[in-house]
């Protein structure tokens, strides 16, 4: 039996649009954060730009998905249905690499906190030429808390993307399902086709 509401937390179309909006907001915010402060957490240029760029790609596909859902576009819904699995895989790989790199850079981050928030490699006496220092929010909770928060945020991001993939796939299936239905009359067959069938069979309409 066809289920239009299986595993849905909100109404399908409206809920998917709202879910995608949340992904857009935090993906753009996270990407801007990485572009500005990624150098304090990751130490192989330009990895933080790559991580932020992936976040922007997720936001872009989410915006396309919002427009597709808003206009009930079958074509663009299928495009997003094709793109989301790749984005989820790329984001999963990104999350693993980011966690590993963050763990490997623990002592460098501790050094930055102990030297006034200067970026790793700069001279504390001369300061950082870019005049950018690490925000205290990185240092105050301690390394282990920062590491755990980072892992949890990456897992939440993956969870949101996987559920968005499901919502888009579910809406695509709904479009395919109702696209195959020809009308509410004559047992799902359109009145025109039913009339032609009766005419050919010689039966009264």
Short mmCIF file of C-alpha atoms in Angstrom, two decimals:
data_model
loop_
_atom_site.label_atom_id
_atom_site.label_comp_id
_atom_site.label_asym_id
_atom_site.label_seq_id
_atom_site.Cartn_x
_atom_site.Cartn_y
_atom_site.Cartn_z
CA UNK A 1 0.00 0.00 0.00
CA UNK A 2 1.32 3.46 -0.94
CA UNK A 3 2.34 5.54 2.05
CA UNK A 4 2.51 9.31 1.57
CA UNK A 5 3.58 10.09 5.14
CA UNK A 6 6.10 7.38 6.06
CA UNK A 7 8.99 8.73 8.17
CA UNK A 8 7.80 12.32 7.73
CA UNK A 9 8.19 14.77 10.60
CA UNK A 10 6.29 17.51 8.73
CA UNK A 11 3.99 17.66 5.69
CA UNK A 12 6.08 16.43 2.78
CA UNK A 13 6.42 19.42 0.47
CA UNK A 14 6.24 22.18 3.07
CA UNK A 15 8.41 20.22 5.48
CA UNK A 16 11.04 19.57 2.81
CA UNK A 17 11.16 23.28 1.95
CA UNK A 18 11.56 24.19 5.64
CA UNK A 19 14.23 21.51 6.10
CA UNK A 20 16.16 22.78 3.07
CA UNK A 21 15.95 26.36 4.39
CA UNK A 22 17.59 25.26 7.65
CA UNK A 23 20.37 23.55 5.66
CA UNK A 24 20.91 26.71 3.59
CA UNK A 25 21.23 28.90 6.68
CA UNK A 26 23.68 26.76 8.64
CA UNK A 27 25.69 25.74 5.55
CA UNK A 28 26.30 29.34 4.53
CA UNK A 29 27.07 30.34 8.14
CA UNK A 30 29.45 27.40 8.54
CA UNK A 31 31.19 28.14 5.25
CA UNK A 32 31.73 31.80 6.18
CA UNK A 33 33.07 30.64 9.54
CA UNK A 34 35.55 28.30 7.82
CA UNK A 35 36.62 30.94 5.31
CA UNK A 36 37.35 33.41 8.11
CA UNK A 37 38.63 31.25 10.98
CA UNK A 38 39.51 27.91 9.36
CA UNK A 39 43.21 28.77 9.39
CA UNK A 40 43.17 28.50 13.20
CA UNK A 41 41.87 24.92 13.12
CA UNK A 42 43.37 23.45 9.94
CA UNK A 43 46.97 23.97 8.94
CA UNK A 44 47.40 22.77 5.35
CA UNK A 45 46.50 25.54 2.92
CA UNK A 46 43.90 25.73 1.39
CA UNK A 47 41.96 22.91 3.08
CA UNK A 48 39.64 25.21 5.04
CA UNK A 49 38.59 26.88 1.77
CA UNK A 50 37.81 23.45 0.30
CA UNK A 51 35.71 22.53 3.34
CA UNK A 52 33.87 25.84 3.13
CA UNK A 53 33.38 25.42 -0.61
CA UNK A 54 31.68 22.07 -0.05
CA UNK A 55 29.37 23.76 2.43
CA UNK A 56 28.49 26.38 -0.18
CA UNK A 57 27.76 23.61 -2.69
CA UNK A 58 25.37 22.01 -0.19
CA UNK A 59 23.66 25.38 0.29
CA UNK A 60 23.40 25.87 -3.49
CA UNK A 61 21.77 22.48 -4.07
CA UNK A 62 19.42 23.15 -1.15
CA UNK A 63 18.34 26.44 -2.76
CA UNK A 64 17.74 24.63 -6.08
CA UNK A 65 15.72 22.04 -4.16
CA UNK A 66 13.65 24.74 -2.48
CA UNK A 67 12.82 26.28 -5.87
CA UNK A 68 12.02 22.86 -7.34
CA UNK A 69 9.69 22.03 -4.47
CA UNK A 70 8.08 25.46 -4.51
CA UNK A 71 7.26 25.13 -8.22
CA UNK A 72 6.49 21.40 -8.06
CA UNK A 73 9.09 20.93 -10.78
CA UNK A 74 9.45 17.26 -11.68
CA UNK A 75 12.65 17.82 -13.72
CA UNK A 76 14.53 19.82 -11.06
CA UNK A 77 13.34 17.51 -8.32
CA UNK A 78 14.96 14.66 -10.25
CA UNK A 79 18.13 16.74 -10.71
CA UNK A 80 18.33 17.18 -6.93
CA UNK A 81 17.53 13.50 -6.50
CA UNK A 82 20.65 12.80 -8.58
CA UNK A 83 22.86 15.38 -6.78
CA UNK A 84 22.06 14.67 -3.13
CA UNK A 85 23.70 11.21 -2.90
CA UNK A 86 26.96 12.65 -4.26
CA UNK A 87 26.83 15.57 -1.83
CA UNK A 88 26.15 13.26 1.12
CA UNK A 89 29.14 11.07 0.18
CA UNK A 90 31.40 14.10 -0.30
CA UNK A 91 30.24 15.60 3.00
CA UNK A 92 30.85 12.30 4.79
CA UNK A 93 34.40 12.16 3.42
CA UNK A 94 34.89 15.81 4.35
CA UNK A 95 33.68 15.13 7.89
CA UNK A 96 36.11 12.23 8.35
CA UNK A 97 39.06 14.27 7.03
CA UNK A 98 38.13 17.30 9.13
CA UNK A 99 37.92 15.21 12.31
CA UNK A 100 41.28 13.57 11.60
CA UNK A 101 42.95 16.87 10.77
CA UNK A 102 41.46 18.57 13.81
CA UNK A 103 42.71 15.74 16.04
CA UNK A 104 46.18 15.90 14.50
CA UNK A 105 46.33 19.67 15.02
CA UNK A 106 45.44 19.53 18.73
CA UNK A 107 48.78 20.79 20.02
CA UNK A 108 48.88 23.57 17.42
CA UNK A 109 45.46 24.79 18.49
CA UNK A 110 46.55 24.64 22.14
CA UNK A 111 49.62 26.69 21.19
CA UNK A 112 47.42 29.30 19.50
CA UNK A 113 45.26 29.59 22.64
CA UNK A 114 48.33 29.95 24.84
CA UNK A 115 49.76 32.69 22.63
CA UNK A 116 46.96 35.17 22.53
CA UNK A 117 45.02 33.60 19.69
CA UNK A 118 47.81 34.08 17.14
CA UNK A 119 47.65 31.83 14.11
CA UNK A 120 50.05 28.90 14.20
CA UNK A 121 53.48 29.83 12.84
CA UNK A 122 53.31 33.53 13.59
CA UNK A 123 55.62 35.19 16.10
CA UNK A 124 53.76 36.18 19.27
CA UNK A 125 55.94 39.28 19.74
CA UNK A 126 55.25 40.58 16.22
CA UNK A 127 51.66 39.41 16.06
CA UNK A 128 49.75 38.17 13.06
CA UNK A 129 50.14 40.40 9.96
CA UNK A 130 46.51 39.74 9.04
CA UNK A 131 45.39 41.25 12.41
CA UNK A 132 43.02 38.27 12.82
CA UNK A 133 43.11 36.37 16.09
CA UNK A 134 41.36 33.22 17.23
CA UNK A 135 38.04 33.93 18.98
CA UNK A 136 38.05 33.18 22.70
CA UNK A 137 35.10 30.83 22.20
CA UNK A 138 37.57 28.30 20.78
CA UNK A 139 39.84 28.40 23.79
CA UNK A 140 37.55 28.92 26.78
CA UNK A 141 35.77 25.51 26.75
CA UNK A 142 39.00 23.55 26.32
CA UNK A 143 40.27 21.34 23.53
CA UNK A 144 38.21 18.23 24.28
CA UNK A 145 34.94 20.16 24.43
CA UNK A 146 35.78 21.90 21.15
CA UNK A 147 36.59 18.56 19.54
CA UNK A 148 33.34 16.94 20.72
CA UNK A 149 31.23 19.92 19.59
CA UNK A 150 32.91 19.80 16.20
CA UNK A 151 32.19 16.07 15.77
CA UNK A 152 28.55 16.48 16.87
CA UNK A 153 28.00 19.39 14.49
CA UNK A 154 29.41 17.40 11.56
CA UNK A 155 27.19 14.42 12.40
CA UNK A 156 24.14 16.68 12.65
CA UNK A 157 25.00 18.15 9.26
CA UNK A 158 25.20 14.68 7.75
CA UNK A 159 21.91 13.71 9.37
CA UNK A 160 20.19 16.79 7.94
CA UNK A 161 21.55 16.08 4.46
CA UNK A 162 20.53 12.41 4.55
CA UNK A 163 17.02 13.32 5.64
CA UNK A 164 16.85 15.99 2.92
CA UNK A 165 17.88 13.34 0.40
CA UNK A 166 15.03 11.18 1.70
CA UNK A 167 12.49 14.02 1.55
CA UNK A 168 13.41 14.93 -2.00
CA UNK A 169 13.34 11.27 -3.07
CA UNK A 170 9.98 10.86 -1.34
CA UNK A 171 8.51 13.90 -3.10
CA UNK A 172 9.91 12.70 -6.43
CA UNK A 173 8.17 9.36 -5.89
CA UNK A 174 4.94 11.14 -5.04
CA UNK A 175 5.15 13.09 -8.31
CA UNK A 176 5.78 9.86 -10.21
CA UNK A 177 2.92 8.14 -8.40
CA UNK A 178 0.31 10.81 -9.04
CA UNK A 179 1.64 11.45 -12.53
CA UNK A 180 0.69 7.85 -13.30
CA UNK A 181 -2.87 8.34 -12.12
CA UNK A 182 -5.14 9.49 -14.92
CA UNK A 183 -7.98 10.93 -12.89
CA UNK A 184 -10.42 10.31 -10.02
CA UNK A 185 -13.12 8.76 -12.21
CA UNK A 186 -13.72 5.35 -13.70
CA UNK A 187 -11.34 3.60 -11.35
CA UNK A 188 -8.45 5.96 -12.02
CA UNK A 189 -8.89 6.06 -15.81
CA UNK A 190 -9.52 9.42 -17.46
CA UNK A 191 -13.08 10.06 -18.72
CA UNK A 192 -11.83 10.63 -22.27
CA UNK A 193 -10.08 7.26 -22.44
CA UNK A 194 -13.09 5.58 -20.83
CA UNK A 195 -15.46 7.13 -23.40
CA UNK A 196 -13.25 5.95 -26.27
CA UNK A 197 -13.16 2.47 -24.78
CA UNK A 198 -16.98 2.34 -24.60
CA UNK A 199 -17.27 3.70 -28.13
CA UNK A 200 -15.00 0.99 -29.51
CA UNK A 201 -16.80 -1.74 -27.61
CA UNK A 202 -20.19 -0.53 -28.72
CA UNK A 203 -21.38 -0.03 -25.14
CA UNK A 204 -23.25 3.06 -24.01
CA UNK A 205 -21.13 5.62 -22.18
#
